[in-house]
Short mmCIF file of C-alpha atoms and ligand atoms in Angstrom, two decimals:
data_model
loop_
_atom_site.label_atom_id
_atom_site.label_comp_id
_atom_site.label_asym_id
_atom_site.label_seq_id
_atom_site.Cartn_x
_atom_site.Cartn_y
_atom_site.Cartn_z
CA UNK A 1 -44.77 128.63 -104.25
CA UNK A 2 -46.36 126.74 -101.60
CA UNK A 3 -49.87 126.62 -102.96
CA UNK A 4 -48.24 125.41 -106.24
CA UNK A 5 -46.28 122.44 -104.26
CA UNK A 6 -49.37 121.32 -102.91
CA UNK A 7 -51.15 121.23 -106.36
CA UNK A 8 -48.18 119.47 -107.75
CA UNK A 9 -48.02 116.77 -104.79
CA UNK A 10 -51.71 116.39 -104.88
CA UNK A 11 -51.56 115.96 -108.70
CA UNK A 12 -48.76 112.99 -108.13
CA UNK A 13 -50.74 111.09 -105.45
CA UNK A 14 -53.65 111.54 -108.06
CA UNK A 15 -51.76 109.55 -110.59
CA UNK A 16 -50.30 107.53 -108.79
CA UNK A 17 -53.62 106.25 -107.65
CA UNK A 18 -54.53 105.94 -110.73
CA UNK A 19 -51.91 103.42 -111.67
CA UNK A 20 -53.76 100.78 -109.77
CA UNK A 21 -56.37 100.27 -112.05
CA UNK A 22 -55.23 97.62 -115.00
CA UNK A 23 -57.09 98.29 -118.28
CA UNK A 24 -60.56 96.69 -117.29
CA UNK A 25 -62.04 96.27 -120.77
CA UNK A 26 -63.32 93.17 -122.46
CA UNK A 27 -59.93 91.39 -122.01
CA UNK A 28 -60.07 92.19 -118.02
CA UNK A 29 -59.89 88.79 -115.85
CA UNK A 30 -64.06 89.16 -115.02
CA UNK A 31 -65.77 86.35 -115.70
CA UNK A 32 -67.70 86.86 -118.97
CA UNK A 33 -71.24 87.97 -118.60
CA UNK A 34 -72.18 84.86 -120.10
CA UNK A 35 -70.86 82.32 -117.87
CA UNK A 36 -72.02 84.14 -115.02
CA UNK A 37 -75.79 84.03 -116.84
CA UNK A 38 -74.91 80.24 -117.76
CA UNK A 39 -74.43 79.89 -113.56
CA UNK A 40 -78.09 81.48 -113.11
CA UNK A 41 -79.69 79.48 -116.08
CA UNK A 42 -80.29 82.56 -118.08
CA UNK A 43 -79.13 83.77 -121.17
CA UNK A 44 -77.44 87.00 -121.72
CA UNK A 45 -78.03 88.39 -125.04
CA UNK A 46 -76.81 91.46 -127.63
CA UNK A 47 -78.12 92.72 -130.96
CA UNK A 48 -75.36 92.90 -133.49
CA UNK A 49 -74.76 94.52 -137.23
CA UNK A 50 -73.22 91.77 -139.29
CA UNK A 51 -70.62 94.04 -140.58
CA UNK A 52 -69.19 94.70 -137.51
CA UNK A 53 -68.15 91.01 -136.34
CA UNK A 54 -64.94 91.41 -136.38
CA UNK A 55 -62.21 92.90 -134.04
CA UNK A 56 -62.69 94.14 -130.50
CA UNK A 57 -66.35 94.21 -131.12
CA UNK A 58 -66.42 90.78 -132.52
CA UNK A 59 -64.08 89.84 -129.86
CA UNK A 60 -66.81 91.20 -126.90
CA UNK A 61 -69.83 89.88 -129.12
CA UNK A 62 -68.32 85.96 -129.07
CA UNK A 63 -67.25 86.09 -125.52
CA UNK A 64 -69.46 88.00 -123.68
CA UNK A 65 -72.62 86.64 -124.58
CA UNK A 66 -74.78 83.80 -125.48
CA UNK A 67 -77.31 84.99 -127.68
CA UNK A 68 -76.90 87.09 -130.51
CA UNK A 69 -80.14 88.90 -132.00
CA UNK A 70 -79.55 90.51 -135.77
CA UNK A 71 -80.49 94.38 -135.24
CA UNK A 72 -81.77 94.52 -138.75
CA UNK A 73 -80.48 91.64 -140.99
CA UNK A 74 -83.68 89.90 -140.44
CA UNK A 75 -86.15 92.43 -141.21
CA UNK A 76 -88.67 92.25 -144.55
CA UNK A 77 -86.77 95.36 -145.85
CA UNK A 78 -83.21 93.53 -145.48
CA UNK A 79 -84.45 90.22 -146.65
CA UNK A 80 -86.90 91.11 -149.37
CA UNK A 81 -86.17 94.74 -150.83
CA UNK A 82 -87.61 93.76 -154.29
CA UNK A 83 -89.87 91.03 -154.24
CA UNK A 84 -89.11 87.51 -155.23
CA UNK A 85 -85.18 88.72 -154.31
CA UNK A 86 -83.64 88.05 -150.95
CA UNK A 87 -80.58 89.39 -149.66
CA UNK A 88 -79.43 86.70 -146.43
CA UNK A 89 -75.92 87.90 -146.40
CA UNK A 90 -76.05 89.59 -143.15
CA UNK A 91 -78.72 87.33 -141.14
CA UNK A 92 -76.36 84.20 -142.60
CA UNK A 93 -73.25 85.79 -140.97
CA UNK A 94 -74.70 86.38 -138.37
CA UNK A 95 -76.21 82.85 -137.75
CA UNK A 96 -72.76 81.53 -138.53
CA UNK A 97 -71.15 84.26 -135.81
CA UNK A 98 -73.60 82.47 -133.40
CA UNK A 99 -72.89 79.21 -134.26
CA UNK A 100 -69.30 79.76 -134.19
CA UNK A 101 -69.23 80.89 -130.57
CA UNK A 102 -71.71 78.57 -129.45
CA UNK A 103 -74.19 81.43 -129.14
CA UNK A 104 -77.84 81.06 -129.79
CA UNK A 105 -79.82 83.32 -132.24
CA UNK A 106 -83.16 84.92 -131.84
CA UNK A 107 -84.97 85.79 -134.70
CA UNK A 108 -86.36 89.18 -135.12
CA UNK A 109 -88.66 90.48 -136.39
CA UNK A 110 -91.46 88.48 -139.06
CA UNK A 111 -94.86 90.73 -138.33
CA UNK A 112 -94.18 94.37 -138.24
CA UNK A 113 -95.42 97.42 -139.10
CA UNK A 114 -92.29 99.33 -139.61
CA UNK A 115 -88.77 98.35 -142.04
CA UNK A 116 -91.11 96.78 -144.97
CA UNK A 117 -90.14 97.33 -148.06
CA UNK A 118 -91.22 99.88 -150.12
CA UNK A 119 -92.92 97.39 -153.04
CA UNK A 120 -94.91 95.38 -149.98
CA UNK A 121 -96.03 98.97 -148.33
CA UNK A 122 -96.78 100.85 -151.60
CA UNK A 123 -98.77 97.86 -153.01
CA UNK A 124 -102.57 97.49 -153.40
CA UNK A 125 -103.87 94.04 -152.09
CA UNK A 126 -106.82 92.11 -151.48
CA UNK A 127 -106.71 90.20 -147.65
CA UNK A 128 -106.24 86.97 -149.84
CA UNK A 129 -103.43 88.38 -151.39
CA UNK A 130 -101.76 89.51 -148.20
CA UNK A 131 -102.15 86.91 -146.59
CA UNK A 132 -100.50 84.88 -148.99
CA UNK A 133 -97.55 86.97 -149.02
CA UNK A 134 -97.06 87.28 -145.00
CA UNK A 135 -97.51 83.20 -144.94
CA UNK A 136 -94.89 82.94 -147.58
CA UNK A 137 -92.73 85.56 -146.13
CA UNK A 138 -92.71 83.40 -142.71
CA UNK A 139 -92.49 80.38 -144.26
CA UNK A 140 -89.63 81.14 -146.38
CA UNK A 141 -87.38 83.02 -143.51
CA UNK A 142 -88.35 80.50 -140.75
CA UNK A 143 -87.88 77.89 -142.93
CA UNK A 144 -83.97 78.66 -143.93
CA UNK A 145 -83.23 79.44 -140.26
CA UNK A 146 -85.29 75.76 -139.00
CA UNK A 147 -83.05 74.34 -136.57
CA UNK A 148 -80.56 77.58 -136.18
CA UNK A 149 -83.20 79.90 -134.37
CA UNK A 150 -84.64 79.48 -130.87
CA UNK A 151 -86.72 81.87 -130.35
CA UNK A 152 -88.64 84.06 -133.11
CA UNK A 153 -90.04 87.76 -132.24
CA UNK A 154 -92.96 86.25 -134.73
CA UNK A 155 -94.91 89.54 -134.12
CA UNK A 156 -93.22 92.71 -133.43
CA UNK A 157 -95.40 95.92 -131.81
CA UNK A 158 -98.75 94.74 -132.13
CA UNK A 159 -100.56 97.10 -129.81
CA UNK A 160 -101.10 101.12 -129.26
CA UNK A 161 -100.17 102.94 -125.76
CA UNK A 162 -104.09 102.31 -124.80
CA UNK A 163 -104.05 98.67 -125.36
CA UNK A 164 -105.99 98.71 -128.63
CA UNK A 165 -104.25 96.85 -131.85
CA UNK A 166 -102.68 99.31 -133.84
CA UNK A 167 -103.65 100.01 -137.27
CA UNK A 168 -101.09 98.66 -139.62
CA UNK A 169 -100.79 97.45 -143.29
CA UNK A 170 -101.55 93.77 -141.37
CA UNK A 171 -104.10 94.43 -138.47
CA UNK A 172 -105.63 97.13 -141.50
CA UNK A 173 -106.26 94.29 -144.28
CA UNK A 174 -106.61 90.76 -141.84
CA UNK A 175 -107.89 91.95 -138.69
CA UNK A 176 -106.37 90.85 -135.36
CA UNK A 177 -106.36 87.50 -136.60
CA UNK A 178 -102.91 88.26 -138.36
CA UNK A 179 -101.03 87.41 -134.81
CA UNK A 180 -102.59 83.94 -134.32
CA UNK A 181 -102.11 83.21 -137.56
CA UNK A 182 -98.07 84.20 -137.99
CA UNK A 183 -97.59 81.93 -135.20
CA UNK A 184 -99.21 79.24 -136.69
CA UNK A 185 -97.35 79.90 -140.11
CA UNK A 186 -94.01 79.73 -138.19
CA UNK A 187 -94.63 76.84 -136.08
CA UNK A 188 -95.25 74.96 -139.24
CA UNK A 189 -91.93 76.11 -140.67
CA UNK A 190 -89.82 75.21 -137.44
CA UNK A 191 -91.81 73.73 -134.72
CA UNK A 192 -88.76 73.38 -132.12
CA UNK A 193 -88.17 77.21 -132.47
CA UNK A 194 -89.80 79.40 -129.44
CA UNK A 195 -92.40 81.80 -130.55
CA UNK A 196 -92.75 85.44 -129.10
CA UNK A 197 -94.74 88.66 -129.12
CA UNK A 198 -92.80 91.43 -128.37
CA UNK A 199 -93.52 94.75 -127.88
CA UNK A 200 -92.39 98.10 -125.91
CA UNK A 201 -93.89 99.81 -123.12
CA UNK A 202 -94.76 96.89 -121.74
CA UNK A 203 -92.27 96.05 -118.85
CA UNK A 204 -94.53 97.21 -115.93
CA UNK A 205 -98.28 96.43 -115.39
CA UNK A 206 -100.28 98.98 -117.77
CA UNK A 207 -102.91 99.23 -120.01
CA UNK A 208 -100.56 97.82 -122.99
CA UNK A 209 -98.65 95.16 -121.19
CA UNK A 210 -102.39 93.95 -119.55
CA UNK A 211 -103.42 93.89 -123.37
CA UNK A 212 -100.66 91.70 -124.15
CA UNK A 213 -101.13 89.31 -120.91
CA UNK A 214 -104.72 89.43 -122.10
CA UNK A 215 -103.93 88.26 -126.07
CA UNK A 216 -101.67 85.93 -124.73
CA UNK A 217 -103.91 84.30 -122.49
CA UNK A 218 -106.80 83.67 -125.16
CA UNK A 219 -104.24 82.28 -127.77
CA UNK A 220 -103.22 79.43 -125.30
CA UNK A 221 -106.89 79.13 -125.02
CA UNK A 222 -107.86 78.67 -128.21
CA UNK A 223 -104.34 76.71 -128.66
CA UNK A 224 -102.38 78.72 -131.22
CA UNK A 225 -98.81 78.14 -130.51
CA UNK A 226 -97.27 80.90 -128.51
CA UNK A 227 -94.12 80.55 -126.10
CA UNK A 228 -93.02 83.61 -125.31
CA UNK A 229 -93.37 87.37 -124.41
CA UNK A 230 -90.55 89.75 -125.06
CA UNK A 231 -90.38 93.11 -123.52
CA UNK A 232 -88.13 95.30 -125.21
CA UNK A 233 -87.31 97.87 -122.35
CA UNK A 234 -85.88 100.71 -124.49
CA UNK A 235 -85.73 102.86 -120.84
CA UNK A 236 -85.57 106.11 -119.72
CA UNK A 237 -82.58 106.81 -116.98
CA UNK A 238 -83.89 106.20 -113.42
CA UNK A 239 -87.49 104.83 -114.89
CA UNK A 240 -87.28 101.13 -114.41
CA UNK A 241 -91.08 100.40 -113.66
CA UNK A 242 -91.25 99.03 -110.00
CA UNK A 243 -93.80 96.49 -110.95
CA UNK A 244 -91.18 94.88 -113.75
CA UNK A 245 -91.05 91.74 -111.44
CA UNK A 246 -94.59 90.93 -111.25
CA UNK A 247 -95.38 92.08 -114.75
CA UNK A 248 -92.51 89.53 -115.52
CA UNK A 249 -94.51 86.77 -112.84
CA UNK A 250 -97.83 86.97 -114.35
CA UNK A 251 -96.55 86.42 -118.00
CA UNK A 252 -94.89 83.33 -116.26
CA UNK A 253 -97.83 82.84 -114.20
CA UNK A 254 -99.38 82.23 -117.56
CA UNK A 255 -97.21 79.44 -118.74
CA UNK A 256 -95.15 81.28 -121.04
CA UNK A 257 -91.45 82.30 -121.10
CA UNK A 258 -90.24 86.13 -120.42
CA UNK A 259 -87.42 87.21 -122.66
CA UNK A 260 -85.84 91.23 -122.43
CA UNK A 261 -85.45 91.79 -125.79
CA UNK A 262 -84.55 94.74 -126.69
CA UNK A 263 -82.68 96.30 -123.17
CA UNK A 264 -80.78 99.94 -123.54
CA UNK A 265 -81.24 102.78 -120.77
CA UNK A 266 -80.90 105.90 -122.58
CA UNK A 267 -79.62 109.78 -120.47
CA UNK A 268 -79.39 113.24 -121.70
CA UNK A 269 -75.91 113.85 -122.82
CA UNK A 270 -73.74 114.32 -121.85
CA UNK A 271 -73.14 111.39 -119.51
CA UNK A 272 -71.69 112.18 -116.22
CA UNK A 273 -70.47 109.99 -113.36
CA UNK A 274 -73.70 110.27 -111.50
CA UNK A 275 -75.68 109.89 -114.48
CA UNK A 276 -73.85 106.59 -115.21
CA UNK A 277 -74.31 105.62 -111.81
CA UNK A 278 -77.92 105.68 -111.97
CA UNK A 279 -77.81 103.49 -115.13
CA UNK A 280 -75.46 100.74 -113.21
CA UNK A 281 -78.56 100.43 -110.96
CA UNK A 282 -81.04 100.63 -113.84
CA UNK A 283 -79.29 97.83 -115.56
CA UNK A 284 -78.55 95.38 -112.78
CA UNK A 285 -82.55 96.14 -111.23
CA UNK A 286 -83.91 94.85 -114.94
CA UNK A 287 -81.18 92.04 -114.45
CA UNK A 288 -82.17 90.91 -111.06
CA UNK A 289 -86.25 90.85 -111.63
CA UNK A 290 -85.26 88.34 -114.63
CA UNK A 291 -82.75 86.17 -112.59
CA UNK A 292 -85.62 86.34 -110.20
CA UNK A 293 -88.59 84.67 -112.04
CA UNK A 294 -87.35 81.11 -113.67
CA UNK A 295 -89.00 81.67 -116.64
CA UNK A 296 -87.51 84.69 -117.57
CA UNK A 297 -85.26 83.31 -119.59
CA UNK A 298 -83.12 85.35 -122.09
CA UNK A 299 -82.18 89.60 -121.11
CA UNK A 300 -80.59 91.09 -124.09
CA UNK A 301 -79.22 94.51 -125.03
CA UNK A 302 -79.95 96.47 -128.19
CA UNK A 303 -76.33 96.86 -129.09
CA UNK A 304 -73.21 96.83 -126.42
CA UNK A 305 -71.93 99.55 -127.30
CA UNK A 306 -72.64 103.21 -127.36
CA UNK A 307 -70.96 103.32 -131.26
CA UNK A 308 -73.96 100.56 -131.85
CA UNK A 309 -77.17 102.10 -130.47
CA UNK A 310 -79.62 103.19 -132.56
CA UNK A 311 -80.86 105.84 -129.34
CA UNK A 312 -78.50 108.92 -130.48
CA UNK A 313 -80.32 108.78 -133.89
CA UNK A 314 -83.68 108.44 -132.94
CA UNK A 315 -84.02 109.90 -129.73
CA UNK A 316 -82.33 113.93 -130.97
CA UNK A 317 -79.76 114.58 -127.23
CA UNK A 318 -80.32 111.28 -125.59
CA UNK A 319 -77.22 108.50 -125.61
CA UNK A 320 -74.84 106.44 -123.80
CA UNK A 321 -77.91 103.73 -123.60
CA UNK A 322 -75.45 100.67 -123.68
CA UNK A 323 -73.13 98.99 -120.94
CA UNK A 324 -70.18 99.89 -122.76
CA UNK A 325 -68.47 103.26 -124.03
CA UNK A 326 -68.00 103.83 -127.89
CA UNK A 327 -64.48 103.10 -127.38
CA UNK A 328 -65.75 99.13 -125.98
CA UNK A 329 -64.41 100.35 -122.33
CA UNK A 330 -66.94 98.43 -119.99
CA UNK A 331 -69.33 101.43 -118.30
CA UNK A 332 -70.31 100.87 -114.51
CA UNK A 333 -73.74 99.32 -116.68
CA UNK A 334 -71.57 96.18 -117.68
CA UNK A 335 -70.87 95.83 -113.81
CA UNK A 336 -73.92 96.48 -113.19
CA UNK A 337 -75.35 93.34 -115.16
CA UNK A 338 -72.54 91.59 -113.80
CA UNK A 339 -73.47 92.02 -110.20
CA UNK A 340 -76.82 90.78 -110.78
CA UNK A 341 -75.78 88.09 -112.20
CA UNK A 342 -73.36 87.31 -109.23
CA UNK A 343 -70.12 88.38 -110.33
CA UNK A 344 -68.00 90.44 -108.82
CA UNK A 345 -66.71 93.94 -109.85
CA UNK A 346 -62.55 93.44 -109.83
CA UNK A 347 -62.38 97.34 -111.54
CA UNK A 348 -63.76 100.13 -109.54
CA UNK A 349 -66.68 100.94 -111.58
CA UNK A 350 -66.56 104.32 -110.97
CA UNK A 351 -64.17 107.49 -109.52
CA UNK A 352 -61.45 105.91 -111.76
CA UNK A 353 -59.37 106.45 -115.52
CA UNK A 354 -58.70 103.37 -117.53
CA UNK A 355 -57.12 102.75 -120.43
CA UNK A 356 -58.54 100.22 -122.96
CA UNK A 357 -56.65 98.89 -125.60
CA UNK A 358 -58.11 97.54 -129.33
CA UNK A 359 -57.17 96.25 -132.33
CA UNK A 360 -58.86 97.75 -135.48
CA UNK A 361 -57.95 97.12 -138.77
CA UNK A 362 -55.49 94.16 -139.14
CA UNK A 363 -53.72 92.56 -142.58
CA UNK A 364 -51.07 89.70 -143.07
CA UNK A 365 -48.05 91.62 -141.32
CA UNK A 366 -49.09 94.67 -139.65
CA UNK A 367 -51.99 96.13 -137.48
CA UNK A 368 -53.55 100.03 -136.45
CA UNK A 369 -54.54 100.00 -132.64
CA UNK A 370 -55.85 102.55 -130.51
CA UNK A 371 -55.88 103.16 -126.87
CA UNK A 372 -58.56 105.33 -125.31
CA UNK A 373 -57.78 106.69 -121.74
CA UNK A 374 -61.08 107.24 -120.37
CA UNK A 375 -62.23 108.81 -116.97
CA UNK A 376 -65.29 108.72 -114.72
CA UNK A 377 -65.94 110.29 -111.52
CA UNK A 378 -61.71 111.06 -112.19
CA UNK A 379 -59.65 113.08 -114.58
CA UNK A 380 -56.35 113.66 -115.30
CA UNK A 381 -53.89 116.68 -116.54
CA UNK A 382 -51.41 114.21 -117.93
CA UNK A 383 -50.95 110.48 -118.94
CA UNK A 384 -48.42 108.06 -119.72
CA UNK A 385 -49.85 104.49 -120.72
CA UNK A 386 -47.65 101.24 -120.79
CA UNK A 387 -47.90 97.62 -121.80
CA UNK A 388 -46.15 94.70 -123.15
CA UNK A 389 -45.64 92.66 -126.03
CA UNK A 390 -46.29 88.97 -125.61
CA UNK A 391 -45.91 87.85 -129.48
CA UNK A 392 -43.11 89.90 -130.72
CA UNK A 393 -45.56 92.83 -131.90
CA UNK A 394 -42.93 96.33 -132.63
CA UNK A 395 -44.78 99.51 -133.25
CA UNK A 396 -43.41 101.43 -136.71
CA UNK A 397 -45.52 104.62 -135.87
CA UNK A 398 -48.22 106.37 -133.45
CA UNK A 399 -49.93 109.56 -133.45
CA UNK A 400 -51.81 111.32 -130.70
CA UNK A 401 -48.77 110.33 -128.38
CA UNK A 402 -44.71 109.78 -128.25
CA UNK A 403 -44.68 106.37 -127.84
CA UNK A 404 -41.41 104.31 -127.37
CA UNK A 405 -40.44 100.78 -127.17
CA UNK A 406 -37.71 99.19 -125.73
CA UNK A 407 -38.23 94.82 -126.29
CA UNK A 408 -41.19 94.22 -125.78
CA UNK A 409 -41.75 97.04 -123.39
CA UNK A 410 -44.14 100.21 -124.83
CA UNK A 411 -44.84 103.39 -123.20
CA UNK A 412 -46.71 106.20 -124.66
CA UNK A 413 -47.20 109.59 -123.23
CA UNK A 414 -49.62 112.57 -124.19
CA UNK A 415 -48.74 114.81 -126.64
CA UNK A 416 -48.62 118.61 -125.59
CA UNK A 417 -52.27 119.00 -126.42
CA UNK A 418 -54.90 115.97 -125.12
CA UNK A 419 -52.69 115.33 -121.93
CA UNK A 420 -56.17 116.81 -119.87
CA UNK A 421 -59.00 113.80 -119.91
CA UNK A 422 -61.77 115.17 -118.08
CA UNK A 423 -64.48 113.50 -115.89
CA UNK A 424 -66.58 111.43 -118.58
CA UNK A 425 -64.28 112.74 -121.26
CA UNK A 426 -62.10 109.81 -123.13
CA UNK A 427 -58.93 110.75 -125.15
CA UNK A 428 -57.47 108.15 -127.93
CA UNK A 429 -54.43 107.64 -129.29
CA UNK A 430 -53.45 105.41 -132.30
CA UNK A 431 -50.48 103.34 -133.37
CA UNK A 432 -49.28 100.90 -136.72
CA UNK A 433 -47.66 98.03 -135.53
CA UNK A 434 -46.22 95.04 -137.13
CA UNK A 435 -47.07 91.43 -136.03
CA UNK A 436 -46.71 87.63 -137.21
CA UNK A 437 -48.41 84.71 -136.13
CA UNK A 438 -50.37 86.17 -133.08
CA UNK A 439 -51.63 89.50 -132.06
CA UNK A 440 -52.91 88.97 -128.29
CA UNK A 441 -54.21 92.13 -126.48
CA UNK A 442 -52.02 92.98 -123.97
CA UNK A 443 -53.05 94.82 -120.48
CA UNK A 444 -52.57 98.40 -120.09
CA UNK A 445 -51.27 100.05 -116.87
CA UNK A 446 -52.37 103.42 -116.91
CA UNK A 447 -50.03 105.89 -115.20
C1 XIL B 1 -84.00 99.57 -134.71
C2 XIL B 1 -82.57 99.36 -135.18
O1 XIL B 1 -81.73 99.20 -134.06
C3 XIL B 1 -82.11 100.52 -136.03
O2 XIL B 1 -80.83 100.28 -136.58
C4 XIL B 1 -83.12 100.76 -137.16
O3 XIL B 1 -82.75 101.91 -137.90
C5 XIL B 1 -84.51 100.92 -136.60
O4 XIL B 1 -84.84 99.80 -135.81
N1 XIL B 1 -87.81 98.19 -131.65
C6 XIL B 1 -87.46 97.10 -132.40
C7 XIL B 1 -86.19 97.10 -133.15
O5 XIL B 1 -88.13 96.07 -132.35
O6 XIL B 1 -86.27 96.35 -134.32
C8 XIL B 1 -85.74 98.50 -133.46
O7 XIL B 1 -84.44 98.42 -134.03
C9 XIL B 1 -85.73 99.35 -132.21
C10 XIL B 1 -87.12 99.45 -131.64
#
């Protein structure tokens, strides 16, 4: 009896701790990663999928950053799957997303070796002919996108692990003359727009990254119009390179800008709270050696979200490479960036359950949202999670929890069987609502 008073008391004070922790999620009171950038004269970037620009991901997309990079839209196999027939849907909503939320766009990719299409690939050409078709591919993409784009990733991957060119379809039929030449080609179609090389592996001083310096170096020589270096940092948990900073410096050093292009931090699954700590400091350590050189000027991550990462797929047990959760809950990596950048965590990053609140589908009088009770370096046996209406929303139905609601007061408690949320577990619940003229995302209090 006693030991099962204590439990219960210990269990109460749990909860009640708990309470204190608002919903942090996009719609928390932290200044947007953005503005915070904006303070540092940086740019804080995210790779999107077009489709997706709507809703709480839309929503985070628009006001958490100010630079959008399409993931794939832009690529020769999206733009050009049968030649002489382009598909710009995507890369146009995208640009329009951007331009929409005062966002800039970086263009990616132009040169590559990989998402070609299959006609280009498969086909037999003379150099002559190839290089007619990569001049016209560049000058057709650049030139819709003149004015719209400020930086390019003209040339995507050129180089091998030892810091020789790899052999592809372009370095294969022009020699290594393709680069200078692509950059060339695209300053011609928009000379305003910044032009990159941007490759992987290449965030600390090695072999590859001292190729790249090296290229770089003898195209400002011989004056071919190159602005930029990108280093994608795809990373490993706990394997930021220590010499990041001064591989960062000597690009600079060079006279060109340094952009992180393609930032994620990928960990065996599944994630725990220790594992997620560890990529908080991997995060806000690439952050700070970019808000440390001035002409590091853009970090961006390759997708925001662990539902938009392209890791789980190609990298068979590895995940959670994003600063926030699948459910758009912001992961101690968000705070992480955020710190870096000068702000200042208002949400315990860790050793805490939150609830985060988002709207998915939506139509002319009624909504479905979900709630997603998520815990790190906490858990919990039960939950009850409350909010308020501010626009006259009334929920007709939920599932995955009783809710009630009394005015514009809800409250919705577990059902019998997902009332345990373990530490770096989530458990979501979903609702139909009904709204009319607004449908603003209220706070939840977790408790
Ligand atoms: C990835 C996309 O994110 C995936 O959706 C796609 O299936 C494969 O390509 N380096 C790059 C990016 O430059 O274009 C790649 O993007 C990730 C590695």
């Amino acid at each position: 009896m006693r030991s099962l008073r204590t439990g219960l008391s210990l269990a109460a004070l749990f909860t009640g701790a708990v309470m204190l922790f608002a919903a942090p999620a996009a719609h928390a009171a932290d200044t947007p990663l953005r503005d915070l950038a904006a303070a540092k004269g940086k740019v804080i970037g995210t790779a999107v999928t077009g489709s997706k620009l709507t809703g709480t991901y839309g929503d985070i997309a628009g006001s958490q950053f100010s630079s959008l990079t399409p993931g794939n839209a832009m690529k020769w196999e999206t733009v050009e799957p049968t030649q002489g027939s382009f598909n710009w849907a995507e890369a146009d909503q995208i640009v329009a997303f951007a331009q929409a939320h005062n966002q800039q766009v970086r263009g990616h990719t132009l040169v590559w070796h990989s998402q070609n299409p299959s006609w280009l690939t498969n086909g037999t050409w003379t150099s002559a002919q190839l290089s007619s078709l990569l001049q016209n591919h560049i000058s057709t993409e650049v030139g819709r996108y003149k004015g719209k784009i400020t930086a390019w990733d003209v040339v995507n991957e050129p180089f091998n692990e030892d810091g020789t060119y790899r052999s592809t379809l372009w370095y294969n039929g022009l020699g290594a003359n393709y680069i200078a030449q692509a950059l060339t080609w695209a300053h011609a179609a928009d000379p305003a727009a910044k032009l990159y090389i941007n490759d992987y592996n290449v965030e600390g001083v090695n072999a590859k990254s001292t190729a790249l310096y090296n290229l770089v170096k003898s195209l400002k020589a011989a004056g071919v119009p190159i602005d930029g270096v990108g280093l994608q940092a795809h990373l490993i948990l706990g394997q930021v390179p220590a010499t990041l900073q001064q591989n960062i410096q000597r690009f600079a050093d060079l006279g060109v800008d340094v952009a992180i292009t393609e930032l994620d931090v990928r960990m065996a699954l599944p994630a725990d709270s220790t594992k997620l700590a560890q990529q908080k400091a991997d995060f806000k350590s690439v952050m700070a050696a970019c808000v440390a050189v001035a002409r590091c000027v853009n970090v961006t991550v390759w997708g925001f979200t662990d539902s938009d990462s392209w890791v789980d797929s190609t990298f068979p047990g590895y995940g959670a490479a994003t600063p926030y959760d699948a459910n758009y809950a912001p992961k101690p990596a968000y705070y992480g960036l955020s710190e870096a950048l000068g702000g200042t965590t208002t949400t315990p990053p860790t050793g805490a359950c939150s609830a985060t609140y988002s709207v998915g589908s939506q139509w002319n009088t009624g909504f479905t949202g979900q709630v997603t009770i998520a815990c790190s370096g906490a858990s919990l046996s039960s939950w009850k999670a409350s909010w308020t209406y501010g626009a006259g929303q009334q929920i007709t139905q939920a599932w995955n929890a009783t809710c009630t609601q009394s005015g514009t007061a809800v409250s919705c408690a577990n059902a019998s069987y997902n009332g345990t949320v373990p530490d770096g577990g989530s458990v979501s619940f979903g609702f139909n609502a009904s709204w009319s003229g607004s449908n603003p995302v209220p706070v939840v209090t977790l408790g």
